[in-house]
Amino acid sequence: MRSKNRKSEIQSNIVASQQYSLTPSTIDKKIVIKNEEGETINIKDNPAYQSVLDIAEKLNDKEIKNIALTGAFGSGKSSVLLTLKKDFLQHKYLNISLATLDCLNKEDNTIERADLTRNQDQESARQGENKKVSSQSIKSNYEDDESLNRKIEYSILQQLIYKEKAKDIPQSRFKRIKHISECNSCIIASGILLFIVSCCILLEPKFLHIQSFYTIFSCGEKWRFFWDIILSAYILFFSAYIFKKLIIKTYNNRINKLNLKDGEIEINESTSIFNKHLDEIIYFFEVTDYNVVILEDLDRFYTPNIFLKLRELNYLLNNSNAISRESGKITFIYAIRDDIFKDTSRTKCFDYISTVIPVINPSNSRDKLLNALKEKGVDEISDEVCMDLGFFIDDMRILKNIVNEFIQYRQKLQLNLSSRKMLGMILYKNYHPSDFAKLHNQKGIVYEIISNRAKYHNSNVGEKEKRIEKLEEESKSITNFYSDQKAKELRTLYVMKYIETNNYIQSFYVNNIQYTLTQIIENPDLFFKLENNSIQQYHHIDFGRRDLNTKFKDIEKKVDSKYSYRERLNLYPKRAEEIKTEIEKLQQEILELRTLPLHQILKTYSADDFFAECNGNRLIAFLIRAGYIDEDYYDYISYFYPGVITPSDREFILDLKIGKKKDYDYKIHKIEAVINDIHESYFSKPEILNVSILDFIVENKNTFSLQYTLLKNNIKKHNAFDFIGIYYKEGRAIEQFFSDILSVWNDFFSKGVLEAKSTQIENINFELLLRFFPKSNIKKYENEKFIDYISNRLDFYR
């Protein structure tokens, strides 16, 4: 009583589960359509119920004794059979299920054997030995199939025998352990003891004769005669009962084995379990009322020959005079997949075939998944996610289990994780549980792909790095070309053109001072006067000092009709500046590529190569390329235990990963641990901006140089002037940070001051320029806007 009360107390505390049951459910006859308010707007017949009606009708047809219920895996065959047993109670159903793990090995062996046979046949055809190899392959396949069929037959027979209680099939030769209760044990012991006592009293053996007992229990001749009759009747009844049991136990026994010391002789060996124990099967149906036998999971063994043996067994049962049925027949119903038979031979095994149309397929799986999630209160999953993931779901039971596990993981992890990624991880877990288990041990396909991130990154930056190498070579050649010597050569070219234009020029006069041609060429300032037409006279070799009437522009056109002297002089330096800018841009692109999430890096990676690296697994390839599984996979498959980082630090990291912004002054306790736990790619996101993190990185910028560069680029790219204002007030390393960022942020004035969203931001940024802008870069702000702005500010404060 105490245990029962305890049990009831436990059950009273159990809360009803809000998740789906994975057991087959019955099919409703009608479909009730409701509107968004839950009101019934239409009721119509359920087309899925037609399969139940079809089979029920054929059960009454005496000619149909073998019915196949076909459909794809997970199409709802079990639901049809469950509904049949519920709604049509006039039949007595016997369920036999052959769900076994050995079927997977059988499938693999069958495929391997088929491939081996095919390869052997092709090879033998080339060598002229096709017949010999084929016969060996057929013999091997036949032996394997027969061995499997014997196991299936044994399992069916075992389920038949153990279906009923031993007392309901007393003449069965298969003996089982029988449980005898304490009450029955006492009754049996009392009956045996009473039998012995009765025999002793009735027969009065001399060795048990005790005169004192006879004297005490003496009751006269009449009573003595009465008790003799009673005891005799009991002895006869008990003896008859014992003989009945012995007859039942020994009547159907036969000698199969003789064990003679070390030897063993077995008689009546048969290759078929059905043939060997046919009388046992017939006896079972003779003493029971089962008239419909439902066989499930036979298709998992990939051996169509078993259906022929079951059809033969059904024929023997229905033609046995020992079995009498009110319905007049025993019907076998087989729940099998459509592809169990490779050709039209399935019509020879069955009298009727009923097809079940799958409830779910890739065309409607999105709606089914979306409805299942919403039905359980999950409304944050978008239609696009359901469309992506639902395409890979082809089984209603798997769909329900995905929803169940999604809810379980979300409840148990209790973290602010991305529902999109979690649903993708659960889909991967259901379809590839083995690889999912390996993920915990840093093994498997998914882990190998994620750990090869550098490989995919390098494949993207390869062309950019080659381009940088070419630009650097070009820049080097330009630098070598543009030297003082090269400039002198260019000036020589123009001076020589003067000599060609004005014959016999020996020298030039500058401010009445005579300079040789060599002096003009070597001195850029003297040549500049020639360029500006400031030199008005030259010295003629025969006539002395004469006026120079040729303009420099005329000389420029004669030297190069496209480019002037100054353009040619600045041509190469300008190109060098362009090359420098292009190299910086490419380096920035490489840096950004390095910080991209894995799925974005894979966009430019060969889809065929990546598919091969996924071992041809479409689901895994899709989940990774679409970003459902990435570097933060561990957050979605394991608990978080506080240790290296605090729960509040963990919350910051998780919010960062899903794009949720925290306050800039959010307190982080284990800063270095947090930085090490964040992938480089997240330092390019605006959500990473935090005063504590920036302080630590600036103070340790040699160790975290990449993160520092990414943070500076992040602030520039997103014009994070609100963060700059907070950091200017609360940061520790403001002098170092603002000196570093202002030295590379060329448009800080125009973006942060002229285009400021508020006066407060404008004033802070202008103050930053005045305090921290490097003097070496002051020329970048020597423009009219900057000068005018300074003037206006000075006028305002006057």
PDB file of N, CA and C in Angstrom, residues 712-797:
ATOM      1  N   LYS A 712      39.107  49.356 -35.407  1.00  0.00           N
ATOM      2  CA  LYS A 712      39.238  50.698 -36.000  1.00  0.00           C
ATOM      3  C   LYS A 712      38.474  50.776 -37.320  1.00  0.00           C
ATOM      4  N   ASN A 713      38.624  49.748 -38.151  1.00  0.00           N
ATOM      5  CA  ASN A 713      37.887  49.730 -39.422  1.00  0.00           C
ATOM      6  C   ASN A 713      36.382  49.659 -39.180  1.00  0.00           C
ATOM      7  N   ASN A 714      35.992  48.938 -38.154  1.00  0.00           N
ATOM      8  CA  ASN A 714      34.582  48.807 -37.790  1.00  0.00           C
ATOM      9  C   ASN A 714      33.999  50.160 -37.426  1.00  0.00           C
ATOM     10  N   ILE A 715      34.709  50.909 -36.595  1.00  0.00           N
ATOM     11  CA  ILE A 715      34.228  52.234 -36.173  1.00  0.00           C
ATOM     12  C   ILE A 715      34.161  53.186 -37.361  1.00  0.00           C
ATOM     13  N   LYS A 716      35.164  53.147 -38.223  1.00  0.00           N
ATOM     14  CA  LYS A 716      35.166  54.007 -39.410  1.00  0.00           C
ATOM     15  C   LYS A 716      34.038  53.640 -40.368  1.00  0.00           C
ATOM     16  N   LYS A 717      33.891  52.343 -40.612  1.00  0.00           N
ATOM     17  CA  LYS A 717      32.908  51.886 -41.584  1.00  0.00           C
ATOM     18  C   LYS A 717      31.488  52.243 -41.176  1.00  0.00           C
ATOM     19  N   HIS A 718      31.175  52.108 -39.886  1.00  0.00           N
ATOM     20  CA  HIS A 718      29.812  52.355 -39.412  1.00  0.00           C
ATOM     21  C   HIS A 718      29.627  53.755 -38.828  1.00  0.00           C
ATOM     22  N   ASN A 719      30.691  54.610 -38.953  1.00  0.00           N
ATOM     23  CA  ASN A 719      30.604  55.978 -38.426  1.00  0.00           C
ATOM     24  C   ASN A 719      30.038  55.991 -37.006  1.00  0.00           C
ATOM     25  N   ALA A 720      30.672  55.190 -36.138  1.00  0.00           N
ATOM     26  CA  ALA A 720      30.163  54.998 -34.776  1.00  0.00           C
ATOM     27  C   ALA A 720      30.541  56.164 -33.878  1.00  0.00           C
ATOM     28  N   PHE A 721      30.023  57.370 -34.185  1.00  0.00           N
ATOM     29  CA  PHE A 721      30.375  58.556 -33.413  1.00  0.00           C
ATOM     30  C   PHE A 721      29.696  58.557 -32.042  1.00  0.00           C
ATOM     31  N   ASP A 722      28.564  57.854 -31.919  1.00  0.00           N
ATOM     32  CA  ASP A 722      27.943  57.745 -30.593  1.00  0.00           C
ATOM     33  C   ASP A 722      28.839  56.934 -29.661  1.00  0.00           C
ATOM     34  N   PHE A 723      29.465  55.872 -30.190  1.00  0.00           N
ATOM     35  CA  PHE A 723      30.405  55.109 -29.376  1.00  0.00           C
ATOM     36  C   PHE A 723      31.652  55.929 -29.068  1.00  0.00           C
ATOM     37  N   ILE A 724      32.116  56.697 -30.038  1.00  0.00           N
ATOM     38  CA  ILE A 724      33.291  57.550 -29.823  1.00  0.00           C
ATOM     39  C   ILE A 724      33.044  58.517 -28.675  1.00  0.00           C
ATOM     40  N   GLY A 725      31.822  59.068 -28.625  1.00  0.00           N
ATOM     41  CA  GLY A 725      31.492  60.000 -27.544  1.00  0.00           C
ATOM     42  C   GLY A 725      31.524  59.319 -26.182  1.00  0.00           C
ATOM     43  N   ILE A 726      30.968  58.079 -26.103  1.00  0.00           N
ATOM     44  CA  ILE A 726      30.985  57.339 -24.837  1.00  0.00           C
ATOM     45  C   ILE A 726      32.409  56.992 -24.435  1.00  0.00           C
ATOM     46  N   TYR A 727      33.197  56.544 -25.402  1.00  0.00           N
ATOM     47  CA  TYR A 727      34.564  56.140 -25.078  1.00  0.00           C
ATOM     48  C   TYR A 727      35.419  57.346 -24.681  1.00  0.00           C
ATOM     49  N   TYR A 728      35.160  58.489 -25.284  1.00  0.00           N
ATOM     50  CA  TYR A 728      35.910  59.702 -24.944  1.00  0.00           C
ATOM     51  C   TYR A 728      35.679  60.088 -23.479  1.00  0.00           C
ATOM     52  N   LYS A 729      34.486  59.783 -22.986  1.00  0.00           N
ATOM     53  CA  LYS A 729      34.165  60.120 -21.597  1.00  0.00           C
ATOM     54  C   LYS A 729      34.631  59.047 -20.614  1.00  0.00           C
ATOM     55  N   GLU A 730      34.553  57.761 -21.005  1.00  0.00           N
ATOM     56  CA  GLU A 730      34.763  56.679 -20.044  1.00  0.00           C
ATOM     57  C   GLU A 730      36.004  55.831 -20.326  1.00  0.00           C
ATOM     58  N   GLY A 731      36.614  55.956 -21.502  1.00  0.00           N
ATOM     59  CA  GLY A 731      37.744  55.106 -21.831  1.00  0.00           C
ATOM     60  C   GLY A 731      39.020  55.489 -21.101  1.00  0.00           C
ATOM     61  N   ARG A 732      39.904  54.508 -20.931  1.00  0.00           N
ATOM     62  CA  ARG A 732      41.184  54.740 -20.271  1.00  0.00           C
ATOM     63  C   ARG A 732      42.282  55.132 -21.262  1.00  0.00           C
ATOM     64  N   ALA A 733      42.268  54.483 -22.443  1.00  0.00           N
ATOM     65  CA  ALA A 733      43.367  54.664 -23.409  1.00  0.00           C
ATOM     66  C   ALA A 733      42.964  55.614 -24.526  1.00  0.00           C
ATOM     67  N   ILE A 734      42.342  56.736 -24.158  1.00  0.00           N
ATOM     68  CA  ILE A 734      41.793  57.627 -25.191  1.00  0.00           C
ATOM     69  C   ILE A 734      42.898  58.279 -26.021  1.00  0.00           C
ATOM     70  N   GLU A 735      43.995  58.661 -25.403  1.00  0.00           N
ATOM     71  CA  GLU A 735      45.050  59.346 -26.151  1.00  0.00           C
ATOM     72  C   GLU A 735      45.645  58.439 -27.215  1.00  0.00           C
ATOM     73  N   GLN A 736      45.970  57.211 -26.840  1.00  0.00           N
ATOM     74  CA  GLN A 736      46.549  56.270 -27.791  1.00  0.00           C
ATOM     75  C   GLN A 736      45.557  55.905 -28.881  1.00  0.00           C
ATOM     76  N   PHE A 737      44.308  55.641 -28.475  1.00  0.00           N
ATOM     77  CA  PHE A 737      43.311  55.203 -29.456  1.00  0.00           C
ATOM     78  C   PHE A 737      42.989  56.291 -30.467  1.00  0.00           C
ATOM     79  N   PHE A 738      42.683  57.505 -29.995  1.00  0.00           N
ATOM     80  CA  PHE A 738      42.278  58.565 -30.918  1.00  0.00           C
ATOM     81  C   PHE A 738      43.443  59.033 -31.791  1.00  0.00           C
ATOM     82  N   SER A 739      44.655  58.956 -31.272  1.00  0.00           N
ATOM     83  CA  SER A 739      45.808  59.272 -32.119  1.00  0.00           C
ATOM     84  C   SER A 739      45.941  58.254 -33.242  1.00  0.00           C
ATOM     85  N   ASP A 740      45.697  56.987 -32.928  1.00  0.00           N
ATOM     86  CA  ASP A 740      45.809  55.920 -33.935  1.00  0.00           C
ATOM     87  C   ASP A 740      44.716  56.023 -34.989  1.00  0.00           C
ATOM     88  N   ILE A 741      43.491  56.234 -34.546  1.00  0.00           N
ATOM     89  CA  ILE A 741      42.383  56.192 -35.509  1.00  0.00           C
ATOM     90  C   ILE A 741      42.311  57.464 -36.338  1.00  0.00           C
ATOM     91  N   LEU A 742      42.679  58.616 -35.763  1.00  0.00           N
ATOM     92  CA  LEU A 742      42.625  59.857 -36.524  1.00  0.00           C
ATOM     93  C   LEU A 742      43.737  59.931 -37.569  1.00  0.00           C
ATOM     94  N   SER A 743      44.789  59.162 -37.363  1.00  0.00           N
ATOM     95  CA  SER A 743      45.879  59.163 -38.338  1.00  0.00           C
ATOM     96  C   SER A 743      45.502  58.426 -39.617  1.00  0.00           C
ATOM     97  N   VAL A 744      44.470  57.610 -39.562  1.00  0.00           N
ATOM     98  CA  VAL A 744      44.052  56.844 -40.748  1.00  0.00           C
ATOM     99  C   VAL A 744      42.632  57.184 -41.195  1.00  0.00           C
ATOM    100  N   TRP A 745      41.926  57.997 -40.403  1.00  0.00           N
ATOM    101  CA  TRP A 745      40.529  58.340 -40.749  1.00  0.00           C
ATOM    102  C   TRP A 745      40.554  59.713 -41.437  1.00  0.00           C
ATOM    103  N   ASN A 746      40.696  59.690 -42.760  1.00  0.00           N
ATOM    104  CA  ASN A 746      40.910  60.938 -43.505  1.00  0.00           C
ATOM    105  C   ASN A 746      39.675  61.821 -43.578  1.00  0.00           C
ATOM    106  N   ASP A 747      38.495  61.209 -43.554  1.00  0.00           N
ATOM    107  CA  ASP A 747      37.276  62.015 -43.670  1.00  0.00           C
ATOM    108  C   ASP A 747      36.576  62.172 -42.321  1.00  0.00           C
ATOM    109  N   PHE A 748      37.344  62.101 -41.249  1.00  0.00           N
ATOM    110  CA  PHE A 748      36.758  62.260 -39.913  1.00  0.00           C
ATOM    111  C   PHE A 748      36.113  63.628 -39.761  1.00  0.00           C
ATOM    112  N   PHE A 749      36.768  64.663 -40.304  1.00  0.00           N
ATOM    113  CA  PHE A 749      36.226  66.021 -40.174  1.00  0.00           C
ATOM    114  C   PHE A 749      34.890  66.153 -40.889  1.00  0.00           C
ATOM    115  N   SER A 750      34.856  65.687 -42.136  1.00  0.00           N
ATOM    116  CA  SER A 750      33.612  65.854 -42.907  1.00  0.00           C
ATOM    117  C   SER A 750      32.488  64.986 -42.343  1.00  0.00           C
ATOM    118  N   LYS A 751      32.810  63.735 -41.925  1.00  0.00           N
ATOM    119  CA  LYS A 751      31.771  62.834 -41.420  1.00  0.00           C
ATOM    120  C   LYS A 751      31.368  63.171 -39.990  1.00  0.00           C
ATOM    121  N   GLY A 752      32.361  63.453 -39.158  1.00  0.00           N
ATOM    122  CA  GLY A 752      32.068  63.613 -37.739  1.00  0.00           C
ATOM    123  C   GLY A 752      31.773  65.022 -37.296  1.00  0.00           C
ATOM    124  N   VAL A 753      32.163  66.019 -38.112  1.00  0.00           N
ATOM    125  CA  VAL A 753      31.944  67.402 -37.702  1.00  0.00           C
ATOM    126  C   VAL A 753      30.932  68.087 -38.613  1.00  0.00           C
ATOM    127  N   LEU A 754      31.253  68.145 -39.904  1.00  0.00           N
ATOM    128  CA  LEU A 754      30.359  68.848 -40.833  1.00  0.00           C
ATOM    129  C   LEU A 754      29.010  68.151 -40.973  1.00  0.00           C
ATOM    130  N   GLU A 755      29.012  66.802 -40.931  1.00  0.00           N
ATOM    131  CA  GLU A 755      27.768  66.053 -41.117  1.00  0.00           C
ATOM    132  C   GLU A 755      27.253  65.453 -39.815  1.00  0.00           C
ATOM    133  N   ALA A 756      27.652  65.993 -38.685  1.00  0.00           N
ATOM    134  CA  ALA A 756      27.248  65.465 -37.376  1.00  0.00           C
ATOM    135  C   ALA A 756      25.730  65.537 -37.209  1.00  0.00           C
ATOM    136  N   LYS A 757      25.179  64.505 -36.564  1.00  0.00           N
ATOM    137  CA  LYS A 757      23.734  64.437 -36.373  1.00  0.00           C
ATOM    138  C   LYS A 757      23.257  65.334 -35.239  1.00  0.00           C
ATOM    139  N   SER A 758      24.170  65.696 -34.366  1.00  0.00           N
ATOM    140  CA  SER A 758      23.781  66.552 -33.247  1.00  0.00           C
ATOM    141  C   SER A 758      24.936  67.490 -32.907  1.00  0.00           C
ATOM    142  N   THR A 759      24.619  68.569 -32.229  1.00  0.00           N
ATOM    143  CA  THR A 759      25.644  69.536 -31.829  1.00  0.00           C
ATOM    144  C   THR A 759      26.618  68.917 -30.841  1.00  0.00           C
ATOM    145  N   GLN A 760      26.109  68.036 -29.989  1.00  0.00           N
ATOM    146  CA  GLN A 760      26.968  67.387 -29.002  1.00  0.00           C
ATOM    147  C   GLN A 760      28.051  66.553 -29.685  1.00  0.00           C
ATOM    148  N   ILE A 761      27.645  65.754 -30.687  1.00  0.00           N
ATOM    149  CA  ILE A 761      28.609  64.939 -31.422  1.00  0.00           C
ATOM    150  C   ILE A 761      29.590  65.822 -32.172  1.00  0.00           C
ATOM    151  N   GLU A 762      29.094  66.900 -32.769  1.00  0.00           N
ATOM    152  CA  GLU A 762      29.958  67.827 -33.505  1.00  0.00           C
ATOM    153  C   GLU A 762      31.022  68.413 -32.592  1.00  0.00           C
ATOM    154  N   ASN A 763      30.612  68.866 -31.399  1.00  0.00           N
ATOM    155  CA  ASN A 763      31.562  69.484 -30.468  1.00  0.00           C
ATOM    156  C   ASN A 763      32.609  68.480 -29.983  1.00  0.00           C
ATOM    157  N   ILE A 764      32.163  67.245 -29.686  1.00  0.00           N
ATOM    158  CA  ILE A 764      33.099  66.227 -29.202  1.00  0.00           C
ATOM    159  C   ILE A 764      34.126  65.896 -30.282  1.00  0.00           C
ATOM    160  N   ASN A 765      33.663  65.716 -31.503  1.00  0.00           N
ATOM    161  CA  ASN A 765      34.567  65.341 -32.582  1.00  0.00           C
ATOM    162  C   ASN A 765      35.545  66.472 -32.925  1.00  0.00           C
ATOM    163  N   PHE A 766      35.058  67.696 -32.869  1.00  0.00           N
ATOM    164  CA  PHE A 766      35.959  68.828 -33.136  1.00  0.00           C
ATOM    165  C   PHE A 766      37.022  68.936 -32.035  1.00  0.00           C
ATOM    166  N   GLU A 767      36.603  68.683 -30.811  1.00  0.00           N
ATOM    167  CA  GLU A 767      37.547  68.690 -29.692  1.00  0.00           C
ATOM    168  C   GLU A 767      38.585  67.584 -29.861  1.00  0.00           C
ATOM    169  N   LEU A 768      38.140  66.424 -30.360  1.00  0.00           N
ATOM    170  CA  LEU A 768      39.068  65.318 -30.605  1.00  0.00           C
ATOM    171  C   LEU A 768      40.104  65.702 -31.655  1.00  0.00           C
ATOM    172  N   LEU A 769      39.655  66.380 -32.709  1.00  0.00           N
ATOM    173  CA  LEU A 769      40.587  66.813 -33.747  1.00  0.00           C
ATOM    174  C   LEU A 769      41.649  67.759 -33.186  1.00  0.00           C
ATOM    175  N   LEU A 770      41.196  68.689 -32.362  1.00  0.00           N
ATOM    176  CA  LEU A 770      42.131  69.651 -31.810  1.00  0.00           C
ATOM    177  C   LEU A 770      43.132  69.003 -30.852  1.00  0.00           C
ATOM    178  N   ARG A 771      42.671  67.987 -30.118  1.00  0.00           N
ATOM    179  CA  ARG A 771      43.532  67.386 -29.095  1.00  0.00           C
ATOM    180  C   ARG A 771      44.468  66.313 -29.651  1.00  0.00           C
ATOM    181  N   PHE A 772      43.945  65.475 -30.560  1.00  0.00           N
ATOM    182  CA  PHE A 772      44.675  64.252 -30.879  1.00  0.00           C
ATOM    183  C   PHE A 772      45.088  64.118 -32.338  1.00  0.00           C
ATOM    184  N   PHE A 773      44.670  65.072 -33.202  1.00  0.00           N
ATOM    185  CA  PHE A 773      45.000  64.878 -34.606  1.00  0.00           C
ATOM    186  C   PHE A 773      46.499  65.012 -34.821  1.00  0.00           C
ATOM    187  N   PRO A 774      47.165  64.035 -35.456  1.00  0.00           N
ATOM    188  CA  PRO A 774      48.624  64.083 -35.635  1.00  0.00           C
ATOM    189  C   PRO A 774      49.034  65.261 -36.514  1.00  0.00           C
ATOM    190  N   LYS A 775      50.043  65.979 -36.072  1.00  0.00           N
ATOM    191  CA  LYS A 775      50.521  67.126 -36.844  1.00  0.00           C
ATOM    192  C   LYS A 775      51.083  66.712 -38.197  1.00  0.00           C
ATOM    193  N   SER A 776      51.574  65.510 -38.263  1.00  0.00           N
ATOM    194  CA  SER A 776      52.162  65.046 -39.523  1.00  0.00           C
ATOM    195  C   SER A 776      51.123  64.929 -40.624  1.00  0.00           C
ATOM    196  N   ASN A 777      49.852  64.834 -40.253  1.00  0.00           N
ATOM    197  CA  ASN A 777      48.789  64.683 -41.256  1.00  0.00           C
ATOM    198  C   ASN A 777      47.956  65.956 -41.403  1.00  0.00           C
ATOM    199  N   ILE A 778      48.454  67.073 -40.881  1.00  0.00           N
ATOM    200  CA  ILE A 778      47.653  68.296 -40.897  1.00  0.00           C
ATOM    201  C   ILE A 778      47.374  68.787 -42.310  1.00  0.00           C
ATOM    202  N   LYS A 779      48.224  68.432 -43.246  1.00  0.00           N
ATOM    203  CA  LYS A 779      48.016  68.875 -44.628  1.00  0.00           C
ATOM    204  C   LYS A 779      46.725  68.332 -45.226  1.00  0.00           C
ATOM    205  N   LYS A 780      46.250  67.180 -44.656  1.00  0.00           N
ATOM    206  CA  LYS A 780      45.012  66.584 -45.183  1.00  0.00           C
ATOM    207  C   LYS A 780      43.816  67.499 -44.945  1.00  0.00           C
ATOM    208  N   TYR A 781      43.939  68.435 -44.009  1.00  0.00           N
ATOM    209  CA  TYR A 781      42.815  69.315 -43.689  1.00  0.00           C
ATOM    210  C   TYR A 781      43.079  70.759 -44.126  1.00  0.00           C
ATOM    211  N   GLU A 782      44.050  70.967 -44.969  1.00  0.00           N
ATOM    212  CA  GLU A 782      44.305  72.303 -45.506  1.00  0.00           C
ATOM    213  C   GLU A 782      43.366  72.567 -46.682  1.00  0.00           C
ATOM    214  N   ASN A 783      42.099  72.723 -46.379  1.00  0.00           N
ATOM    215  CA  ASN A 783      41.128  73.035 -47.428  1.00  0.00           C
ATOM    216  C   ASN A 783      40.215  74.159 -46.948  1.00  0.00           C
ATOM    217  N   GLU A 784      39.456  74.688 -47.868  1.00  0.00           N
ATOM    218  CA  GLU A 784      38.629  75.854 -47.564  1.00  0.00           C
ATOM    219  C   GLU A 784      37.572  75.552 -46.507  1.00  0.00           C
ATOM    220  N   LYS A 785      36.978  74.320 -46.558  1.00  0.00           N
ATOM    221  CA  LYS A 785      35.932  73.984 -45.587  1.00  0.00           C
ATOM    222  C   LYS A 785      36.477  73.988 -44.167  1.00  0.00           C
ATOM    223  N   PHE A 786      37.672  73.425 -44.015  1.00  0.00           N
ATOM    224  CA  PHE A 786      38.256  73.361 -42.678  1.00  0.00           C
ATOM    225  C   PHE A 786      38.607  74.755 -42.176  1.00  0.00           C
ATOM    226  N   ILE A 787      39.191  75.557 -43.050  1.00  0.00           N
ATOM    227  CA  ILE A 787      39.576  76.921 -42.672  1.00  0.00           C
ATOM    228  C   ILE A 787      38.342  77.750 -42.344  1.00  0.00           C
ATOM    229  N   ASP A 788      37.327  77.653 -43.185  1.00  0.00           N
ATOM    230  CA  ASP A 788      36.083  78.392 -42.925  1.00  0.00           C
ATOM    231  C   ASP A 788      35.453  77.969 -41.608  1.00  0.00           C
ATOM    232  N   TYR A 789      35.488  76.647 -41.321  1.00  0.00           N
ATOM    233  CA  TYR A 789      34.877  76.141 -40.081  1.00  0.00           C
ATOM    234  C   TYR A 789      35.623  76.688 -38.871  1.00  0.00           C
ATOM    235  N   ILE A 790      36.969  76.731 -38.950  1.00  0.00           N
ATOM    236  CA  ILE A 790      37.761  77.273 -37.848  1.00  0.00           C
ATOM    237  C   ILE A 790      37.436  78.753 -37.642  1.00  0.00           C
ATOM    238  N   SER A 791      37.324  79.456 -38.739  1.00  0.00           N
ATOM    239  CA  SER A 791      37.018  80.891 -38.653  1.00  0.00           C
ATOM    240  C   SER A 791      35.661  81.120 -38.013  1.00  0.00           C
ATOM    241  N   ASN A 792      34.682  80.355 -38.426  1.00  0.00           N
ATOM    242  CA  ASN A 792      33.340  80.514 -37.867  1.00  0.00           C
ATOM    243  C   ASN A 792      33.315  80.204 -36.371  1.00  0.00           C
ATOM    244  N   ARG A 793      34.063  79.156 -35.973  1.00  0.00           N
ATOM    245  CA  ARG A 793      34.104  78.792 -34.554  1.00  0.00           C
ATOM    246  C   ARG A 793      34.761  79.920 -33.742  1.00  0.00           C
ATOM    247  N   LEU A 794      35.822  80.514 -34.290  1.00  0.00           N
ATOM    248  CA  LEU A 794      36.503  81.599 -33.587  1.00  0.00           C
ATOM    249  C   LEU A 794      35.604  82.818 -33.475  1.00  0.00           C
ATOM    250  N   ASP A 795      34.874  83.114 -34.557  1.00  0.00           N
ATOM    251  CA  ASP A 795      33.950  84.251 -34.525  1.00  0.00           C
ATOM    252  C   ASP A 795      32.857  84.032 -33.487  1.00  0.00           C
ATOM    253  N   PHE A 796      32.420  82.764 -33.358  1.00  0.00           N
ATOM    254  CA  PHE A 796      31.342  82.451 -32.423  1.00  0.00           C
ATOM    255  C   PHE A 796      31.787  82.686 -30.976  1.00  0.00           C
ATOM    256  N   TYR A 797      33.013  82.266 -30.679  1.00  0.00           N
ATOM    257  CA  TYR A 797      33.484  82.383 -29.301  1.00  0.00           C
ATOM    258  C   TYR A 797      33.964  83.798 -28.963  1.00  0.00           C
TER     259      TYR A 797
END
